[in-house]
Tab-separated table of C-alpha atoms and ligand atoms in Angstrom:
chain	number	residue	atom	x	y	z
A	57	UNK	CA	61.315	-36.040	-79.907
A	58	UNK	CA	58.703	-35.232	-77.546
A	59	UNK	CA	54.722	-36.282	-78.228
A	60	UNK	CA	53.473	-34.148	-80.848
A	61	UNK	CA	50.692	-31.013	-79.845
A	62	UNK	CA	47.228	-32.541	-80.080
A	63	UNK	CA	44.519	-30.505	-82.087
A	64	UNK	CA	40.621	-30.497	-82.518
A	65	UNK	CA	38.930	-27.847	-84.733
A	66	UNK	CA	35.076	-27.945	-84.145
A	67	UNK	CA	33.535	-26.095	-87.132
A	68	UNK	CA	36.586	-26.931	-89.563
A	69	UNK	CA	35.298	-26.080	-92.732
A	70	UNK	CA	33.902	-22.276	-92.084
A	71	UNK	CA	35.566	-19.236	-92.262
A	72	UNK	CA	37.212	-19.220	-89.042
A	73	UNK	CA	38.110	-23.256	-89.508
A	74	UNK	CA	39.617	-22.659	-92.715
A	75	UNK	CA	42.239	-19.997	-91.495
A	76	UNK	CA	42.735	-22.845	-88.675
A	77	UNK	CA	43.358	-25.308	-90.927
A	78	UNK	CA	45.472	-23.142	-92.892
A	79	UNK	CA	47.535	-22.089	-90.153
A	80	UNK	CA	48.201	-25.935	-88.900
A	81	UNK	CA	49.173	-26.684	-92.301
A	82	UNK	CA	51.476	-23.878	-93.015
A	83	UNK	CA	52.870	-24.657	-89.224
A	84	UNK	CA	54.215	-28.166	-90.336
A	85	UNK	CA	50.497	-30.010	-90.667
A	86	UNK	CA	50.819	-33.748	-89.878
A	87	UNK	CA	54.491	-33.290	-88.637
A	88	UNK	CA	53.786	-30.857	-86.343
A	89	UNK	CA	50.030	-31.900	-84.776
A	90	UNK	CA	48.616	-34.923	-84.393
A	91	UNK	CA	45.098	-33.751	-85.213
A	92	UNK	CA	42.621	-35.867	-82.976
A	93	UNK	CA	39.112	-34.481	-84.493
A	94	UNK	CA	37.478	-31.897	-87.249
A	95	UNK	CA	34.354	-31.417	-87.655
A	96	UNK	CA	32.201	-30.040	-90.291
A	97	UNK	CA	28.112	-29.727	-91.460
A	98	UNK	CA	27.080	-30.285	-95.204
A	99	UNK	CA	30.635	-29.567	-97.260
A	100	UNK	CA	31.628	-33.035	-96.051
A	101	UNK	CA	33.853	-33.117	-99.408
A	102	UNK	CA	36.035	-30.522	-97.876
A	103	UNK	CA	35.690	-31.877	-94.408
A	104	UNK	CA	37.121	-35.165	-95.669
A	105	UNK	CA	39.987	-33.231	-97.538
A	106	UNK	CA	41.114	-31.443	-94.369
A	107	UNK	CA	41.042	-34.632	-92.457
A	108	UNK	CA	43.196	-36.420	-95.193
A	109	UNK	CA	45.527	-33.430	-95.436
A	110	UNK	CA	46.040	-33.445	-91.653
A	111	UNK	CA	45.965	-37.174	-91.005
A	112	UNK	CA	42.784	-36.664	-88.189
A	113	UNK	CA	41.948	-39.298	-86.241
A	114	UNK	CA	38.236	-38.621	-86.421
A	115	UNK	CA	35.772	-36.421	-88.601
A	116	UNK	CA	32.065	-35.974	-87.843
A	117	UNK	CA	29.464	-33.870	-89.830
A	118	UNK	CA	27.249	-32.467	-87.607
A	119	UNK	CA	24.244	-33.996	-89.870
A	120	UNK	CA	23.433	-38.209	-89.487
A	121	UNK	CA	22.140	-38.042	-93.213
A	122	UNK	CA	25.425	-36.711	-94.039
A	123	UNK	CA	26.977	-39.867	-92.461
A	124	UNK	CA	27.271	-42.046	-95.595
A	125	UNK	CA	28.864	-39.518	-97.655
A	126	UNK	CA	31.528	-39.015	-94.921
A	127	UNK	CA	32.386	-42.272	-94.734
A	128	UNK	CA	32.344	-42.599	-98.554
A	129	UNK	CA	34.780	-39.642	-98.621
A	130	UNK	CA	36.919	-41.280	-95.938
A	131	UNK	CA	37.124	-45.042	-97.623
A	132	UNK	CA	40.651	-46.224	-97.086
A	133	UNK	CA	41.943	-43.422	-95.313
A	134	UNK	CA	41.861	-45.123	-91.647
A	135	UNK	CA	40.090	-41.915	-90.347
A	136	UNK	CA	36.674	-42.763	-88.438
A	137	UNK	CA	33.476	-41.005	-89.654
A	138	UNK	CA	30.612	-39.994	-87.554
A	139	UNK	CA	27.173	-37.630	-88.010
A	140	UNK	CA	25.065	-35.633	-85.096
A	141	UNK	CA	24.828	-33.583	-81.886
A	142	UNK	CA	25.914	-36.545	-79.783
A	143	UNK	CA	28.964	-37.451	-81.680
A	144	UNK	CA	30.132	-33.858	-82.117
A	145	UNK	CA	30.085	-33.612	-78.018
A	146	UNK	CA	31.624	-37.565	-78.107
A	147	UNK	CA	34.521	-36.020	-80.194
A	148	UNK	CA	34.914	-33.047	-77.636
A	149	UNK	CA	35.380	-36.023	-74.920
A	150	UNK	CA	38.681	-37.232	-76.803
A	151	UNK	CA	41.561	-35.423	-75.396
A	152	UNK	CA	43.042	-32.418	-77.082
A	153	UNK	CA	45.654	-29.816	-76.469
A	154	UNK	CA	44.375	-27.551	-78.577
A	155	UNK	CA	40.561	-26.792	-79.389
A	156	UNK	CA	39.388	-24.668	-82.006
A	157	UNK	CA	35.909	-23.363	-81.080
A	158	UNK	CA	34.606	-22.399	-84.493
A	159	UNK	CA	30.664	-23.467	-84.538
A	160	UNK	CA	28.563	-20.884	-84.848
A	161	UNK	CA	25.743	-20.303	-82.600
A	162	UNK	CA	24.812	-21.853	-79.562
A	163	UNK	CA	25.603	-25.393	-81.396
A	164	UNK	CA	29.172	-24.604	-79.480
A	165	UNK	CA	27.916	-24.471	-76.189
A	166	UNK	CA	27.906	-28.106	-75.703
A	167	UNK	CA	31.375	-29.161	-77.310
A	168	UNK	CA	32.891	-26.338	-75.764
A	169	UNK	CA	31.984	-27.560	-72.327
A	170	UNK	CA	33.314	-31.016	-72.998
A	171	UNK	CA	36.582	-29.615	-74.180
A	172	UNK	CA	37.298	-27.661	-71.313
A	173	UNK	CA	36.372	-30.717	-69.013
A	174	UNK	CA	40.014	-32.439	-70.015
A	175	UNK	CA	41.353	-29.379	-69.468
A	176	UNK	CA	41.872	-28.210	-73.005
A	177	UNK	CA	43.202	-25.045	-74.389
A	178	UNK	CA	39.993	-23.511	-75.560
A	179	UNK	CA	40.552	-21.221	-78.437
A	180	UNK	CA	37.094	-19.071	-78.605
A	181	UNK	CA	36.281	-17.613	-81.740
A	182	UNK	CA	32.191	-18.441	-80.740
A	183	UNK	CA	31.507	-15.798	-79.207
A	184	UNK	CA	28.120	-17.067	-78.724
A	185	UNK	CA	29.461	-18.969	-76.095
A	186	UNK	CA	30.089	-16.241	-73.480
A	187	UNK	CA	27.361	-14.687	-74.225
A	188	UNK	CA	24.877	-17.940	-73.080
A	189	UNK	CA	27.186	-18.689	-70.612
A	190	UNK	CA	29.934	-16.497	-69.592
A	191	UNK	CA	30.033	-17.213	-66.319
A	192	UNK	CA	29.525	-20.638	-66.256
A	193	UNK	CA	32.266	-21.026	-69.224
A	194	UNK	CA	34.802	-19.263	-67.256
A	195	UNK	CA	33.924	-21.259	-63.807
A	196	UNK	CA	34.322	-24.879	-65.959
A	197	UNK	CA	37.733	-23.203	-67.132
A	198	UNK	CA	38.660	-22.739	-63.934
A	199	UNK	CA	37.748	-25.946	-62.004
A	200	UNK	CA	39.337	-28.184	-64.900
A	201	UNK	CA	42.545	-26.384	-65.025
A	202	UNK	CA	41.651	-25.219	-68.693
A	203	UNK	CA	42.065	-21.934	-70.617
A	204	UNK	CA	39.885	-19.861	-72.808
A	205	UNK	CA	41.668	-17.373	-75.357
A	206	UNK	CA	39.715	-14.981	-77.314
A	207	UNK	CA	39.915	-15.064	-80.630
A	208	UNK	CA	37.442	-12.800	-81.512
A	209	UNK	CA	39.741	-10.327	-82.927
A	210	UNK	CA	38.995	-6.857	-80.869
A	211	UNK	CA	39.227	-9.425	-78.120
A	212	UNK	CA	42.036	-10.965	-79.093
A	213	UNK	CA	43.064	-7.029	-79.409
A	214	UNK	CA	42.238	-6.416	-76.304
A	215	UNK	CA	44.012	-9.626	-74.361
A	216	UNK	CA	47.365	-8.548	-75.890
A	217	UNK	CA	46.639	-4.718	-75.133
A	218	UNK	CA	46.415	-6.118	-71.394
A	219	UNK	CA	49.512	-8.288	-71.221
A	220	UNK	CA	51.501	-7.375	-67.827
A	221	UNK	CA	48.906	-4.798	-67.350
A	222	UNK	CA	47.096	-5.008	-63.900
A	223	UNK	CA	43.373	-5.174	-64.484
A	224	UNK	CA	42.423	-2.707	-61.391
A	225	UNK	CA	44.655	0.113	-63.542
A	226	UNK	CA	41.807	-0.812	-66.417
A	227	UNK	CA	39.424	2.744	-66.958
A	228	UNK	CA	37.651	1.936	-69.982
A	229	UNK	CA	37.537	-0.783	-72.825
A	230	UNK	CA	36.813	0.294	-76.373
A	231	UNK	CA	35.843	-2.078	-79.320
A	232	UNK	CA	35.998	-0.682	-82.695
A	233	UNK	CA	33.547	-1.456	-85.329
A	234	UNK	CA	33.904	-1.073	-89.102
A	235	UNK	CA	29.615	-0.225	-89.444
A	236	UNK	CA	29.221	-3.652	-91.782
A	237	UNK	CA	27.632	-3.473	-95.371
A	238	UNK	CA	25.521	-0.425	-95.162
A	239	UNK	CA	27.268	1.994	-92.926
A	240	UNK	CA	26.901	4.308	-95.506
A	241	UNK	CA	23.073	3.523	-96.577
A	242	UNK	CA	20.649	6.275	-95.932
A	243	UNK	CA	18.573	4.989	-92.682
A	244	UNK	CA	15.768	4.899	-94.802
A	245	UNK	CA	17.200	2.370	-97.337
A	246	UNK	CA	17.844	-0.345	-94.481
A	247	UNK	CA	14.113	-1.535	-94.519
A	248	UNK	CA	14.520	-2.711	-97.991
A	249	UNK	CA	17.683	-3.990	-97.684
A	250	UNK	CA	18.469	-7.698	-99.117
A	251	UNK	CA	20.231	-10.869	-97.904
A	252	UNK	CA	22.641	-10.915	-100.628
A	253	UNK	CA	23.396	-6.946	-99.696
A	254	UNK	CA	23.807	-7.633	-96.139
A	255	UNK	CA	25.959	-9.870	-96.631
A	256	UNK	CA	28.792	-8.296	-98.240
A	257	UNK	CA	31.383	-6.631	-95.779
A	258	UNK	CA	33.383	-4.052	-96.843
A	259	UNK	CA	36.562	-5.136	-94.996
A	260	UNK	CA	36.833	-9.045	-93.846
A	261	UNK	CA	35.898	-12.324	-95.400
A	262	UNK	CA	33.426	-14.359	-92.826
A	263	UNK	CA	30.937	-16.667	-92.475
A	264	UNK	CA	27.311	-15.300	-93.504
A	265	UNK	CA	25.823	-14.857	-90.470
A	266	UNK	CA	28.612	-12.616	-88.626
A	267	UNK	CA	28.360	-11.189	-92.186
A	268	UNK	CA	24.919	-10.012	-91.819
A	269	UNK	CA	25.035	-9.450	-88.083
A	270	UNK	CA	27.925	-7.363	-88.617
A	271	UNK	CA	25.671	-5.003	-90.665
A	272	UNK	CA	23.116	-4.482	-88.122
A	273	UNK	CA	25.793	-4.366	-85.536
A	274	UNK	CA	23.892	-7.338	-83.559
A	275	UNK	CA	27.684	-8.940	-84.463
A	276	UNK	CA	29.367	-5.881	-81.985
A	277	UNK	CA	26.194	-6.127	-79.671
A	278	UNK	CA	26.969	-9.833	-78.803
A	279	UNK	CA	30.606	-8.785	-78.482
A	280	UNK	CA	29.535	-5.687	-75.713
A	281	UNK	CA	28.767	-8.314	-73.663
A	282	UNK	CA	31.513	-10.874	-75.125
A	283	UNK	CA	33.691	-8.305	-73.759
A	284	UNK	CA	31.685	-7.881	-70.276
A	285	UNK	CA	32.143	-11.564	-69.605
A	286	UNK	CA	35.564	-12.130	-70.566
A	287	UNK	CA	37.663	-9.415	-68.751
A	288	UNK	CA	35.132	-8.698	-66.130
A	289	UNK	CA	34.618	-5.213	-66.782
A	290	UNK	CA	31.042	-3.231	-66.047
A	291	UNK	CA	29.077	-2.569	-69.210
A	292	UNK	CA	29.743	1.612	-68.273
A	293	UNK	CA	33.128	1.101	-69.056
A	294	UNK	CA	32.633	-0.638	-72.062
A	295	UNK	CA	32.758	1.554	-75.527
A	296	UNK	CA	32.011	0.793	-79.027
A	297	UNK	CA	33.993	2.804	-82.039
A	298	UNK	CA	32.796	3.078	-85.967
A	299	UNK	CA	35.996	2.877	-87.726
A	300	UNK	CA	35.781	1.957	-90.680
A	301	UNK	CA	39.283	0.817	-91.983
A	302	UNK	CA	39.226	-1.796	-89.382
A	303	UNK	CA	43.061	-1.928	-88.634
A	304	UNK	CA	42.613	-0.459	-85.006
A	305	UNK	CA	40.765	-3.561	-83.401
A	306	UNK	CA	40.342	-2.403	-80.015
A	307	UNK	CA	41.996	-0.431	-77.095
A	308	UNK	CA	42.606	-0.430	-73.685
A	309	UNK	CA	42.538	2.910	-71.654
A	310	UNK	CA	44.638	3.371	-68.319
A	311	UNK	CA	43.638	5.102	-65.153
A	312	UNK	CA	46.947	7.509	-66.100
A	313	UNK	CA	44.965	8.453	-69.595
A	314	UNK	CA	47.124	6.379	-71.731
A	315	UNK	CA	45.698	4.104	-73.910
A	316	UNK	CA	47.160	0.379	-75.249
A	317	UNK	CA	45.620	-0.278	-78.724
A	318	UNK	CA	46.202	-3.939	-81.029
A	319	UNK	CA	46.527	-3.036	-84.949
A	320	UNK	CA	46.802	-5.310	-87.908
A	321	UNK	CA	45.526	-6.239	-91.024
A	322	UNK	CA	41.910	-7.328	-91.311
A	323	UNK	CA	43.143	-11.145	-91.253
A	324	UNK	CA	41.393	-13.867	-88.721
A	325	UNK	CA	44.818	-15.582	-89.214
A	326	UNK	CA	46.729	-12.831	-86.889
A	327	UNK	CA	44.009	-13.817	-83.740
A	328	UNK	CA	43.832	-17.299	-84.315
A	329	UNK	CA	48.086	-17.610	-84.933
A	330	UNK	CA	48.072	-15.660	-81.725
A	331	UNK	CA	45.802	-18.117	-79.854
A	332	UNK	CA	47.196	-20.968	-81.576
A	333	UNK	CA	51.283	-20.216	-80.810
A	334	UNK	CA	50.417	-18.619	-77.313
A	335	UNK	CA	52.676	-17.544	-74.664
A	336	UNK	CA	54.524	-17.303	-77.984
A	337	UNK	CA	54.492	-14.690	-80.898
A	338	UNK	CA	55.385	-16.717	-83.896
A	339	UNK	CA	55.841	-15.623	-87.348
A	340	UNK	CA	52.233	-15.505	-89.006
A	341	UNK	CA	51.787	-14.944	-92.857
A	342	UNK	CA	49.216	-11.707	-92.323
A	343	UNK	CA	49.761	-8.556	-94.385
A	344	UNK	CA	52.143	-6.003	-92.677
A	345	UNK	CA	50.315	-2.717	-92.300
A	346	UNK	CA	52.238	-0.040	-94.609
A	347	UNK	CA	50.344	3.091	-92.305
A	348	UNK	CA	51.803	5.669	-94.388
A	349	UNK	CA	50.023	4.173	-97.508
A	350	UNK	CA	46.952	3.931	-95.299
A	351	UNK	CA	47.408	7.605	-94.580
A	352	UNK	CA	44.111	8.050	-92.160
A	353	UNK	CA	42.493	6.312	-89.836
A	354	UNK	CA	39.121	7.400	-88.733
A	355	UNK	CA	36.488	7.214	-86.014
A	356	UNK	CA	33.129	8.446	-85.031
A	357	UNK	CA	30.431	7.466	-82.443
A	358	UNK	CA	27.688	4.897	-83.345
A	359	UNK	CA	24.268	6.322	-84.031
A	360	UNK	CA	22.146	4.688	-81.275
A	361	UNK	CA	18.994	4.765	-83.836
A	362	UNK	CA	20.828	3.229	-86.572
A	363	UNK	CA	21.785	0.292	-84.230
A	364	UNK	CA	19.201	-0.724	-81.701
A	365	UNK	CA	21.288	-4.039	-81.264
A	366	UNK	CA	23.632	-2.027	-79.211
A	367	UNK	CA	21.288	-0.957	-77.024
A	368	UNK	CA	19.283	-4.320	-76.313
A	369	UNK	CA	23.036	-5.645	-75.308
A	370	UNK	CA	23.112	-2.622	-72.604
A	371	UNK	CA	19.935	-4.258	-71.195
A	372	UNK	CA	21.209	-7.577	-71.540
A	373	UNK	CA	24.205	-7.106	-69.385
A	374	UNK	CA	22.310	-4.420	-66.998
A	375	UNK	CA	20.026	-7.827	-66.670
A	376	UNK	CA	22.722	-10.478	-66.395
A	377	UNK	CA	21.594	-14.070	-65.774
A	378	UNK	CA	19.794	-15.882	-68.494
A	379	UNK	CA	18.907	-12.471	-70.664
A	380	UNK	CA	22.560	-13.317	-72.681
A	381	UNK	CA	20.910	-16.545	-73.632
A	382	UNK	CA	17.475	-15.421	-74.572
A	383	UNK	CA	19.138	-12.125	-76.073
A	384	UNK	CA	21.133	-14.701	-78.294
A	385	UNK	CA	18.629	-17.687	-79.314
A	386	UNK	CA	16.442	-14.604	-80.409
A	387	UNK	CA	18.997	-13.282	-82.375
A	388	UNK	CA	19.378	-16.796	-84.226
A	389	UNK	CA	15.820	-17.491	-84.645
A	390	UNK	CA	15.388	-13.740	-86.450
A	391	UNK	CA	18.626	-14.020	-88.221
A	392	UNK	CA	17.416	-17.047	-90.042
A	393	UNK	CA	13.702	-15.569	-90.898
A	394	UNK	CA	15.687	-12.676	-92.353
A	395	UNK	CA	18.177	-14.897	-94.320
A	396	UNK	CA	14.890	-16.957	-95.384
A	397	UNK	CA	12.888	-13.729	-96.236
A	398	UNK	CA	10.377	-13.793	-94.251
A	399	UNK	CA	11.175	-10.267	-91.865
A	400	UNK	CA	12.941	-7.615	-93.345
A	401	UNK	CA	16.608	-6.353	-92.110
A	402	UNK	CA	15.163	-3.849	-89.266
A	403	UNK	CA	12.737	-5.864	-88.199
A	404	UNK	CA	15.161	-8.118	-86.331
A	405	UNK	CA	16.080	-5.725	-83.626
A	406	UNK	CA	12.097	-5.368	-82.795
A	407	UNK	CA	11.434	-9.048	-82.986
A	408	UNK	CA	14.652	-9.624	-80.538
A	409	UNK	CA	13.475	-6.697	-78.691
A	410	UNK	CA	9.611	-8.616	-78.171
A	411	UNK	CA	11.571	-11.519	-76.808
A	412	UNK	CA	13.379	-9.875	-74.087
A	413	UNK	CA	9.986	-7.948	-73.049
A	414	UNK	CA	8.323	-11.547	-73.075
A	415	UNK	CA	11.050	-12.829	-70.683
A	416	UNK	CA	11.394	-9.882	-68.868
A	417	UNK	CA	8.228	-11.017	-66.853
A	418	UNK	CA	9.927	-14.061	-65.509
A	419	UNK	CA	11.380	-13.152	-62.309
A	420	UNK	CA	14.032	-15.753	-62.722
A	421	UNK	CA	15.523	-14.138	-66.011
A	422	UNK	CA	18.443	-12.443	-64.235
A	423	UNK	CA	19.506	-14.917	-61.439
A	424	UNK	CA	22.339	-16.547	-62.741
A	425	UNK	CA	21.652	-20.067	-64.220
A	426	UNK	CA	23.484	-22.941	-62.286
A	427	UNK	CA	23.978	-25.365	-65.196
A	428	UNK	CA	24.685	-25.691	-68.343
A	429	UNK	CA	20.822	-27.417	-68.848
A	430	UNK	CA	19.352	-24.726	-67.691
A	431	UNK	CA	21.302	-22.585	-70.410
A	432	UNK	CA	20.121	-24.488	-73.295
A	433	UNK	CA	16.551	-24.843	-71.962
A	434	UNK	CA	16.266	-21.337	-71.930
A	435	UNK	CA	17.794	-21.455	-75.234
A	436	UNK	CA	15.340	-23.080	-76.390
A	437	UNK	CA	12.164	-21.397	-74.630
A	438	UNK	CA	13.350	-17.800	-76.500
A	439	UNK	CA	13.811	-19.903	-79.857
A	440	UNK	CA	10.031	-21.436	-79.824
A	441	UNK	CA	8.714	-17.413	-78.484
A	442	UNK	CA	10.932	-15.676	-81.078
A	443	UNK	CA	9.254	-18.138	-83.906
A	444	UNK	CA	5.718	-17.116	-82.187
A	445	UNK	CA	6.707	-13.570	-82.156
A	446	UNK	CA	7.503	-13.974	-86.058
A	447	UNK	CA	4.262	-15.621	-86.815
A	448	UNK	CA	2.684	-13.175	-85.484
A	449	UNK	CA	4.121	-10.480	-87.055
A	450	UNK	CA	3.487	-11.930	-90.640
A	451	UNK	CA	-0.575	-12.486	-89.581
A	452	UNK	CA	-0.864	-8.853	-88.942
B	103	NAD	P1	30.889	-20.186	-90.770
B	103	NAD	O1	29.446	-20.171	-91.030
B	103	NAD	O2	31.825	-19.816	-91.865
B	103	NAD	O3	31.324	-21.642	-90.265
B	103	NAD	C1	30.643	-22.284	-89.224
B	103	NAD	C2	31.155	-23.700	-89.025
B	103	NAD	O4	30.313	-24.320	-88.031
B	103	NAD	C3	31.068	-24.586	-90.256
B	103	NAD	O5	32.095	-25.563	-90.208
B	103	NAD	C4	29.713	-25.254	-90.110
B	103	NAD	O6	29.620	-26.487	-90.783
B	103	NAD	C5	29.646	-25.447	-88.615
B	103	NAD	N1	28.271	-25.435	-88.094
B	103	NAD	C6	27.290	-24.548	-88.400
B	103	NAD	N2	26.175	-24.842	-87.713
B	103	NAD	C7	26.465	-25.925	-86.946
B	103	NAD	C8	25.711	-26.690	-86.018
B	103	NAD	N3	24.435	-26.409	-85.737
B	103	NAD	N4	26.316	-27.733	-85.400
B	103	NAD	C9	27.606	-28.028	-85.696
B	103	NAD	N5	28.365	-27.340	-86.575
B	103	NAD	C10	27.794	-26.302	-87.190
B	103	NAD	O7	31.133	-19.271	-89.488
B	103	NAD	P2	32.413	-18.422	-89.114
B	103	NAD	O8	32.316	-17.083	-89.761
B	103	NAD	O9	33.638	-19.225	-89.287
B	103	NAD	O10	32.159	-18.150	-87.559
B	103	NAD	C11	32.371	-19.154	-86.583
B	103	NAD	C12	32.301	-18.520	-85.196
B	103	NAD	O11	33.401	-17.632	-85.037
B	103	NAD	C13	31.043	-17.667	-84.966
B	103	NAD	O12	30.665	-17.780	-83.623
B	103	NAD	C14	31.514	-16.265	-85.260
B	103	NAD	O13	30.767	-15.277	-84.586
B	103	NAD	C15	32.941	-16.315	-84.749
B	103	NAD	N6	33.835	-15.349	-85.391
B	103	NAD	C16	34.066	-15.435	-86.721
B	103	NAD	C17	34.920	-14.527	-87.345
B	103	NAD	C18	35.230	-14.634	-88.815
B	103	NAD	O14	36.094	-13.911	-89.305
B	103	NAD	N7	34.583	-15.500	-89.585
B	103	NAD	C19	35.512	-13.509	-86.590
B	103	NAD	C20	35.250	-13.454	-85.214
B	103	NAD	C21	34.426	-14.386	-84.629
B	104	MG	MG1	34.946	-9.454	-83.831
């Protein structure tokens, strides 16, 4: 028997890292993998678990007073423990077939980049990633002999929708969007809208903050130009779709009018089974769609008021360069005043918005950045103005 496949899930123990984890498990585990590093934040409990169950070689929490615990959870189990920034990018270093980006938020960036230096197979559910950094992302790919799949799932969607299809044949790209927890508020409900109401979506189970971004539609806004930077297409040709049932996921129209479009059940499983198996099309234990039950599927145009995210990505990519970065650190910093209560739902859009005008000034915002530093200095410019910007706001 050959070596086994080598494996490293950053962000193990979220939403995306638990269907991962599942999905290894239920694809032999330990038999068929030799897991080389998971990594986690606080649930270091579960972290521990999944590194037990899977026999990794290394676990880190990406917290140092976490450390302890980790170890504690790890006593006699031969698996190494480590805490921090440092040793999540050290763990990136370690050579892996297989790499799960499942961080959320820029926090990827940096283990991302390492992973794709040995020439990994980088399976991309951040899609925070190529929206700091497309470019950049896609060059590393490139010079390291390394691929990125999507795993987003209308990108995932849209990947399959393009196999054996020639690019230059490509018209139009649409992304569908199921309008997140309050696609069916009145507009003038959303100001008062709550954490805990934001983040319920109607159709898939995720992580809390592509919970609540999904609601204001900053979640499709960041996957506009996800989209932009992946396939290389202009942002003209780039559409976004309400549909609410979520079980078209995107679709792919043809200079001849035809269109190519990915369905399945609302399951992360089906895009991360596809990345994980690829060139393959193994079995995967997602629902089957029974469309005769389902009866309709439905669609409309977004309302352009309702979302101002989707707009502010249109100036993003009509910008290029280093707005993805600002547009995105923004987007962080507001997302967790929101989730702390201190701005209200809408007023994340205008305190994004206020960022990009700030940065707008700088003549250097849309000449593309030539390193990776430059990226998360940026990064962290927009965070320290966006917390200004905040400030301010709750003076007034
Ligand atoms: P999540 O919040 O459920 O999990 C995030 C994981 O990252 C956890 O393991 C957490 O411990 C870790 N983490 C968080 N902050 C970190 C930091 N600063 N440094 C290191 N590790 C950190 O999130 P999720 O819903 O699984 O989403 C993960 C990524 O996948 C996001 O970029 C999201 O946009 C994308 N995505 C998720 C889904 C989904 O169905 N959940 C679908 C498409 C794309
Ligand atoms: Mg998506």
């Amino acid at each position: 028997m050959g070596a086994l496949r080598s494996v490293s899930v950053f962000g193990a123990t979220g939403s995306i890292g638990e269907s991962t984890f599942d999905l290894l498990v239920r694809q032999g585990g330990r038999e068929a993998y030799r897991t080389v590093a998971l990594t986690g934040g606080r649930n270091v409990a579960r972290l521990a678990e999944q590194a037990r169950a899977l026999g990794a070689e290394l676990a880190v929490t990406a917290h140092d007073e976490c450390l302890d615990e980790l170890k504690g959870a790890l006593a006699g189990s031969g698996i190494e423990a480590a805490a921090g920034p440092t040793a999540l990018a050290e763990a990136a270093d370690r050579p892996a077939d297989w790499v799960m980006s499942g961080i959320v938020g820029a926090a990827a960036l940096v283990p991302g980049f390492r992973a794709l230096a040995h020439g990994a197979t980088l399976a991309l559910a951040n899609k925070e990633s190529l929206v700091t950094a497309g470019p950049l992302l896609l060059d590393a790919a490139r010079t390291h002999g390394a691929r990125i799949l999507p795993v987003d799932s209308e990108h995932s969607a849209i990947f399959q929708s393009l196999l054996s299809e020639d690019m230059a044949t490509v018209e139009r790209i649409i992304i569908t969007a199921s309008g997140g927890a309050f696609r069916d508020w009145p507009i003038e409900r959303l100001a008062g809208a709550t954490v805990a109401e934001a983040s319920c979506h109607p159709n898939w189970a995720m992580g809390q903050r592509i919970t609540i971004d999904s609601a204001s539609m900053f979640n499709k806004a960041l996957e506009l130009i996800e989209t932009h930077e992946f396939f290389g297409i202009t942002p003209d040709r780039i559409e976004v779709l309400l549909h609410p049932e979520s079980l078209v996921h995107a679709l792919v129209g043809f200079r001849d009018g035809g269109m190519i479009g990915h369905l399945g059940a609302p399951d992360m499983r089906h895009a991360i089974g596809y990345a994980l198996n690829w060139p393959d099309r193994a079995p995967l234990p997602v629902a089957r769609l029974d469309l005769a039950a389902v009866g309709r599927l439905t669609f409309a145009a977004p309302d352009p008021v309702r979302y101002p995210a989707l707009r502010l990505a249109r100036a993003v990519m009509e910008t290029g360069g280093l707005a993805g970065a600002v547009f995105n650190a923004a987007k962080e910093v507001a997302l967790d005043a929101f989730i702390a209560g201190r701005i209200g739902f809408l007023d994340m859009a205008g305190v994004v918005e206020t960022v990009l005008e700030r940065f707008a000034a700088s003549t250097t915002l849309g000449a593309a950045p030539r390193t990776l530093d430059i990226i998360l200095a940026t990064d962290g410019e927009a965070r320290a103005v966006a917390g200004e910007v905040i400030g301010a706001g709750r003076r007034n």
